[in-house]
CSV table of C-alpha atoms and ligand atoms in Angstrom, one decimal:
chain,number,residue,atom,x,y,z
A,1,MET,CA,-21.2,-65.7,1.4
A,2,VAL,CA,-18.5,-63.8,-0.3
A,3,SER,CA,-15.1,-62.5,1.1
A,4,GLY,CA,-15.0,-59.3,2.6
A,5,GLY,CA,-13.1,-56.1,1.4
A,6,LYS,CA,-14.8,-52.7,0.3
A,7,LYS,CA,-18.2,-53.3,-0.5
A,8,LEU,CA,-19.3,-51.7,-4.0
A,9,GLN,CA,-21.6,-49.0,-3.7
A,10,LEU,CA,-24.8,-49.4,-5.9
A,11,GLY,CA,-27.4,-46.8,-7.0
A,12,VAL,CA,-30.9,-48.6,-8.0
A,13,LEU,CA,-33.1,-47.0,-10.1
A,14,VAL,CA,-37.0,-48.4,-9.7
A,15,SER,CA,-40.2,-47.4,-11.3
A,16,GLY,CA,-42.7,-50.1,-9.5
A,17,ARG,CA,-42.9,-53.1,-7.4
A,18,GLY,CA,-39.6,-53.3,-6.3
A,19,SER,CA,-39.0,-57.3,-6.5
A,20,ASN,CA,-35.5,-56.9,-8.1
A,21,LEU,CA,-34.5,-53.8,-5.7
A,22,LYS,CA,-35.7,-56.3,-2.7
A,23,ALA,CA,-33.4,-59.4,-4.0
A,24,ILE,CA,-30.4,-57.1,-4.3
A,25,ILE,CA,-30.6,-55.7,-0.9
A,26,ASP,CA,-31.4,-59.2,0.5
A,27,ALA,CA,-28.3,-60.7,-1.0
A,28,SER,CA,-26.0,-57.7,0.0
A,29,GLU,CA,-27.5,-58.0,3.5
A,30,THR,CA,-26.7,-62.1,3.6
A,31,GLY,CA,-23.6,-61.5,2.0
A,32,THR,CA,-24.0,-63.2,-1.2
A,33,ILE,CA,-22.9,-60.1,-3.1
A,34,ASN,CA,-20.2,-57.8,-1.8
A,35,ALA,CA,-22.2,-54.5,-2.3
A,36,VAL,CA,-24.4,-52.1,-0.7
A,37,VAL,CA,-27.6,-50.2,-1.7
A,38,ALA,CA,-26.3,-46.6,-1.0
A,39,ILE,CA,-29.3,-45.1,-2.5
A,40,VAL,CA,-32.7,-46.1,-4.5
A,41,ILE,CA,-34.1,-43.6,-6.7
A,42,SER,CA,-37.6,-43.7,-8.6
A,43,ASP,CA,-39.5,-41.5,-11.3
A,44,VAL,CA,-43.0,-42.8,-9.7
A,45,ALA,CA,-43.6,-41.0,-6.3
A,46,ASP,CA,-45.8,-43.9,-4.9
A,47,ALA,CA,-43.4,-46.8,-6.2
A,48,ARG,CA,-43.6,-49.7,-3.8
A,49,ALA,CA,-40.0,-50.0,-4.4
A,50,LEU,CA,-39.5,-46.6,-2.6
A,51,GLU,CA,-41.4,-47.7,0.7
A,52,LEU,CA,-39.6,-51.0,0.6
A,53,ALA,CA,-36.0,-49.3,0.7
A,54,ARG,CA,-37.4,-46.9,3.4
A,55,ARG,CA,-38.4,-49.5,5.3
A,56,GLN,CA,-34.9,-51.1,5.1
A,57,GLY,CA,-33.3,-47.8,6.0
A,58,ILE,CA,-32.1,-47.2,2.9
A,59,GLU,CA,-32.1,-43.7,1.5
A,60,ALA,CA,-35.1,-43.6,-1.1
A,61,VAL,CA,-35.4,-40.4,-3.5
A,62,PHE,CA,-38.4,-39.6,-5.8
A,63,VAL,CA,-37.2,-37.5,-8.6
A,64,ASP,CA,-40.1,-36.0,-10.1
A,65,PRO,CA,-40.0,-36.0,-14.0
A,66,ARG,CA,-42.6,-32.9,-14.2
A,67,LEU,CA,-40.0,-30.6,-12.3
A,68,HIS,CA,-37.7,-31.2,-15.3
A,69,ALA,CA,-38.2,-30.2,-18.7
A,70,THR,CA,-36.5,-32.9,-20.3
A,71,GLY,CA,-35.4,-36.6,-20.1
A,72,ALA,CA,-31.6,-35.4,-20.0
A,73,GLU,CA,-32.3,-32.6,-17.0
A,74,PHE,CA,-34.0,-35.2,-15.1
A,75,ASP,CA,-31.1,-37.8,-15.7
A,76,ALA,CA,-28.5,-34.6,-14.7
A,77,THR,CA,-30.4,-34.7,-11.4
A,78,VAL,CA,-30.1,-38.2,-10.9
A,79,VAL,CA,-26.6,-38.6,-12.0
A,80,ASP,CA,-26.0,-35.6,-9.4
A,81,LEU,CA,-27.5,-37.7,-6.4
A,82,LEU,CA,-25.6,-41.0,-7.7
A,83,ARG,CA,-22.1,-38.9,-8.0
A,84,LYS,CA,-22.7,-37.4,-4.2
A,85,ARG,CA,-23.5,-41.2,-3.2
A,86,GLU,CA,-20.3,-42.3,-4.6
A,87,VAL,CA,-22.1,-45.0,-6.7
A,88,GLU,CA,-20.2,-47.2,-8.4
A,89,LEU,CA,-22.8,-49.6,-10.5
A,90,VAL,CA,-26.2,-48.0,-11.4
A,91,CYS,CA,-28.8,-51.1,-11.4
A,92,LEU,CA,-32.0,-50.6,-13.0
A,93,ALA,CA,-34.5,-52.7,-11.7
A,94,GLY,CA,-37.9,-52.4,-13.5
A,95,PHE,CA,-36.8,-48.4,-14.4
A,96,MET,CA,-39.0,-47.7,-17.3
A,97,ARG,CA,-37.3,-44.6,-18.6
A,98,LEU,CA,-34.9,-44.6,-21.3
A,99,LEU,CA,-31.4,-43.1,-20.0
A,100,SER,CA,-30.1,-40.1,-21.8
A,101,PRO,CA,-27.0,-40.3,-24.1
A,102,HIS,CA,-25.2,-38.1,-20.9
A,103,PHE,CA,-26.2,-40.5,-18.4
A,104,ILE,CA,-24.8,-43.4,-20.4
A,105,ARG,CA,-21.4,-41.5,-20.7
A,106,GLU,CA,-21.2,-40.6,-17.2
A,107,TYR,CA,-21.7,-44.3,-16.1
A,108,ARG,CA,-20.4,-46.0,-19.4
A,109,ASN,CA,-20.2,-49.8,-18.6
A,110,ARG,CA,-21.5,-49.4,-15.5
A,111,ILE,CA,-25.3,-49.3,-15.8
A,112,MET,CA,-26.9,-52.7,-15.5
A,113,ASN,CA,-30.2,-53.6,-16.3
A,114,VAL,CA,-32.7,-56.8,-16.2
A,115,HIS,CA,-35.1,-57.7,-18.7
A,116,PRO,CA,-37.8,-60.3,-18.8
A,117,ALA,CA,-36.6,-61.9,-22.1
A,118,LEU,CA,-33.9,-63.7,-23.7
A,119,LEU,CA,-32.5,-60.6,-26.0
A,120,PRO,CA,-32.6,-59.7,-28.4
A,121,ALA,CA,-35.9,-61.4,-28.6
A,122,PHE,CA,-38.7,-59.7,-27.2
A,123,ALA,CA,-37.4,-56.3,-26.6
A,124,GLY,CA,-39.1,-53.0,-25.1
A,125,LEU,CA,-42.5,-53.3,-22.8
A,126,HIS,CA,-44.6,-56.4,-22.1
A,127,ALA,CA,-41.9,-58.9,-22.9
A,128,GLN,CA,-43.6,-61.8,-21.6
A,129,ARG,CA,-46.7,-61.1,-23.3
A,130,GLN,CA,-45.1,-60.9,-26.6
A,131,ALA,CA,-43.3,-64.2,-26.0
A,132,ILE,CA,-46.5,-65.9,-25.4
A,133,ARG,CA,-48.5,-64.2,-28.2
A,134,TYR,CA,-45.5,-65.3,-30.3
A,135,GLY,CA,-45.6,-68.9,-29.4
A,136,ALA,CA,-42.2,-69.2,-28.1
A,137,LYS,CA,-41.5,-72.6,-26.2
A,138,VAL,CA,-38.8,-70.9,-24.5
A,139,SER,CA,-38.0,-67.4,-23.2
A,140,GLY,CA,-36.6,-66.3,-20.0
A,141,CYS,CA,-34.6,-63.4,-18.6
A,142,THR,CA,-31.3,-61.2,-19.4
A,143,VAL,CA,-29.1,-58.9,-17.2
A,144,HIS,CA,-27.2,-56.9,-19.8
A,145,PHE,CA,-25.2,-53.5,-19.3
A,146,VAL,CA,-26.9,-50.5,-20.9
A,147,ASP,CA,-25.8,-48.4,-24.1
A,148,GLU,CA,-27.9,-46.0,-25.6
A,149,GLY,CA,-30.4,-48.1,-27.5
A,150,VAL,CA,-33.4,-50.1,-26.0
A,151,ASP,CA,-32.2,-53.3,-24.5
A,152,THR,CA,-29.5,-53.4,-26.7
A,153,GLY,CA,-26.3,-53.4,-24.6
A,154,PRO,CA,-23.9,-56.3,-24.0
A,155,ILE,CA,-25.3,-59.4,-22.3
A,156,ILE,CA,-23.8,-60.6,-19.1
A,157,MET,CA,-26.2,-63.3,-18.4
A,158,GLN,CA,-29.1,-65.1,-19.1
A,159,ALA,CA,-31.6,-67.7,-17.8
A,160,VAL,CA,-34.2,-69.7,-20.2
A,161,VAL,CA,-37.4,-70.5,-18.9
A,162,PRO,CA,-39.8,-72.5,-20.8
A,163,VAL,CA,-43.4,-71.3,-21.8
A,164,LEU,CA,-45.9,-73.8,-20.4
A,165,ASP,CA,-49.3,-74.4,-22.7
A,166,GLU,CA,-51.3,-73.3,-19.4
A,167,ASP,CA,-49.0,-70.2,-18.7
A,168,SER,CA,-50.8,-66.9,-18.5
A,169,GLU,CA,-48.7,-63.6,-18.9
A,170,GLU,CA,-49.0,-63.7,-15.0
A,171,THR,CA,-47.9,-66.9,-14.4
A,172,PHE,CA,-45.4,-67.1,-16.8
A,173,SER,CA,-43.8,-63.5,-15.6
A,174,ALA,CA,-43.6,-65.0,-11.9
A,175,ARG,CA,-41.8,-68.1,-13.1
A,176,ILE,CA,-39.2,-65.2,-15.0
A,177,LEU,CA,-38.8,-63.4,-12.1
A,178,THR,CA,-37.6,-66.0,-9.7
A,179,TYR,CA,-34.6,-66.3,-12.3
A,180,GLU,CA,-34.1,-62.5,-12.6
A,181,HIS,CA,-33.5,-62.1,-8.9
A,182,ARG,CA,-31.1,-64.8,-9.0
A,183,ILE,CA,-29.1,-64.0,-12.2
A,184,TYR,CA,-29.2,-60.2,-11.2
A,185,ALA,CA,-27.2,-60.9,-8.0
A,186,ARG,CA,-24.8,-63.3,-9.6
A,187,ALA,CA,-24.0,-60.6,-12.7
A,188,ILE,CA,-23.6,-58.1,-9.7
A,189,GLN,CA,-21.3,-60.2,-7.9
A,190,LEU,CA,-19.1,-60.9,-10.8
A,191,PHE,CA,-18.8,-57.0,-11.6
A,192,ALA,CA,-17.9,-56.6,-7.9
A,193,GLU,CA,-15.3,-59.2,-8.1
A,194,GLY,CA,-13.8,-57.2,-11.2
A,195,ARG,CA,-14.3,-60.6,-13.2
A,196,LEU,CA,-16.6,-59.1,-16.5
A,197,GLU,CA,-14.8,-57.7,-19.4
A,198,ILE,CA,-16.6,-56.1,-22.3
A,199,ARG,CA,-15.1,-57.1,-25.8
A,200,GLY,CA,-17.0,-55.6,-28.7
A,201,ARG,CA,-20.4,-57.2,-27.7
A,202,ARG,CA,-19.5,-59.8,-25.6
A,203,VAL,CA,-19.0,-59.8,-22.2
A,204,LEU,CA,-16.2,-62.4,-20.8
A,205,CYS,CA,-15.9,-63.5,-17.7
A,206,HIS,CA,-12.6,-64.1,-16.0
A,207,GLY,CA,-11.6,-66.2,-13.0
A,208,THR,CA,-12.1,-70.3,-12.3
A,209,ASP,CA,-15.6,-70.3,-12.3
A,210,THR,CA,-16.7,-69.5,-16.3
A,211,LEU,CA,-19.9,-67.6,-16.9
A,212,GLN,CA,-20.8,-70.8,-18.6
A,213,GLN,CA,-21.0,-72.3,-15.1
A,214,TYR,CA,-23.1,-69.8,-13.8
A,215,GLU,CA,-25.4,-70.2,-16.8
A,216,LYS,CA,-25.4,-74.0,-16.3
A,217,GLN,CA,-26.7,-73.4,-13.0
A,218,ALA,CA,-29.5,-71.2,-13.9
A,219,TRP,CA,-30.6,-73.6,-16.6
A,220,GLY,CA,-30.2,-76.6,-14.2
A,221,ALA,CA,-32.3,-75.2,-11.8
A,222,ILE,CA,-35.3,-75.2,-14.0
A,223,ASN,CA,-34.3,-78.4,-15.9
A,224,PRO,CA,-33.1,-80.5,-13.1
B,1,GAR,C1,-39.0,-56.9,-14.0
B,1,GAR,O1,-39.9,-58.2,-14.2
B,1,GAR,C2,-38.1,-56.7,-14.9
B,1,GAR,O2,-37.4,-57.0,-15.7
B,1,GAR,C3,-39.1,-55.7,-16.1
B,1,GAR,O3,-40.2,-54.9,-15.0
B,1,GAR,C4,-40.2,-55.8,-13.8
B,1,GAR,C5,-40.1,-55.1,-12.7
B,1,GAR,O4,-40.0,-56.0,-11.6
B,1,GAR,N1,-37.9,-54.5,-16.6
B,1,GAR,C6,-38.3,-54.4,-17.8
B,1,GAR,O5,-39.2,-55.0,-18.0
B,1,GAR,C7,-37.4,-53.1,-18.5
B,1,GAR,N2,-37.5,-53.4,-20.2
B,1,GAR,P1,-39.6,-55.5,-10.3
B,1,GAR,O6,-40.1,-54.1,-9.7
B,1,GAR,O7,-40.7,-56.2,-9.1
B,1,GAR,O8,-38.0,-55.9,-10.1
């Protein structure tokens, strides 16, 4: 439980299942993060994440890419929705589109993404499959700020997950996912507390608990 004060307004962008969205909603409802999901936006009409948000009474909007001539126009519609809801932090949660430079400029240093690998390894699609095929012994997940590149923005937090010999892409992805949910909520809370500072490529965490302590918790949880 975290202390009160004005809640950080989140906009969550999704394309699919929505387990990270659910983890964020749950964390906001239990008070683990001092934030509230103001709006959920998807580029996929029947994304399960949209249904999940609606069931929780959260505004959930499908923005149809086919009604927009370019990615930039699509993004302009999304930015407009986010602005109207006074969103302060944009969370990409399985959102499978690249953001335009306009979007990044509008929300510079206020967009986070979760990626299922230890960046900069295995960027892009099917990161868990890439790690297994490469023969990596560990991979994991990363929460990072979003810049103009593909999975290249400054890293906020990572959790390490070992690749087991018997892992399939499905079992490995499922294990990583539980850590995505944890570190995403933590990163959002650190942002809500105003403790993250971007210095070049590095994200520093101010305050009594250091980022390293958070990372140790994530590591310790899988390597007790
Ligand atoms: C998550 O594993 C997330 O890390 C990944 O998509 C999945 C979405 O699951 N995102 C990416 O690969 C982005 N490059 P969810 O819809 O259940 O949150």
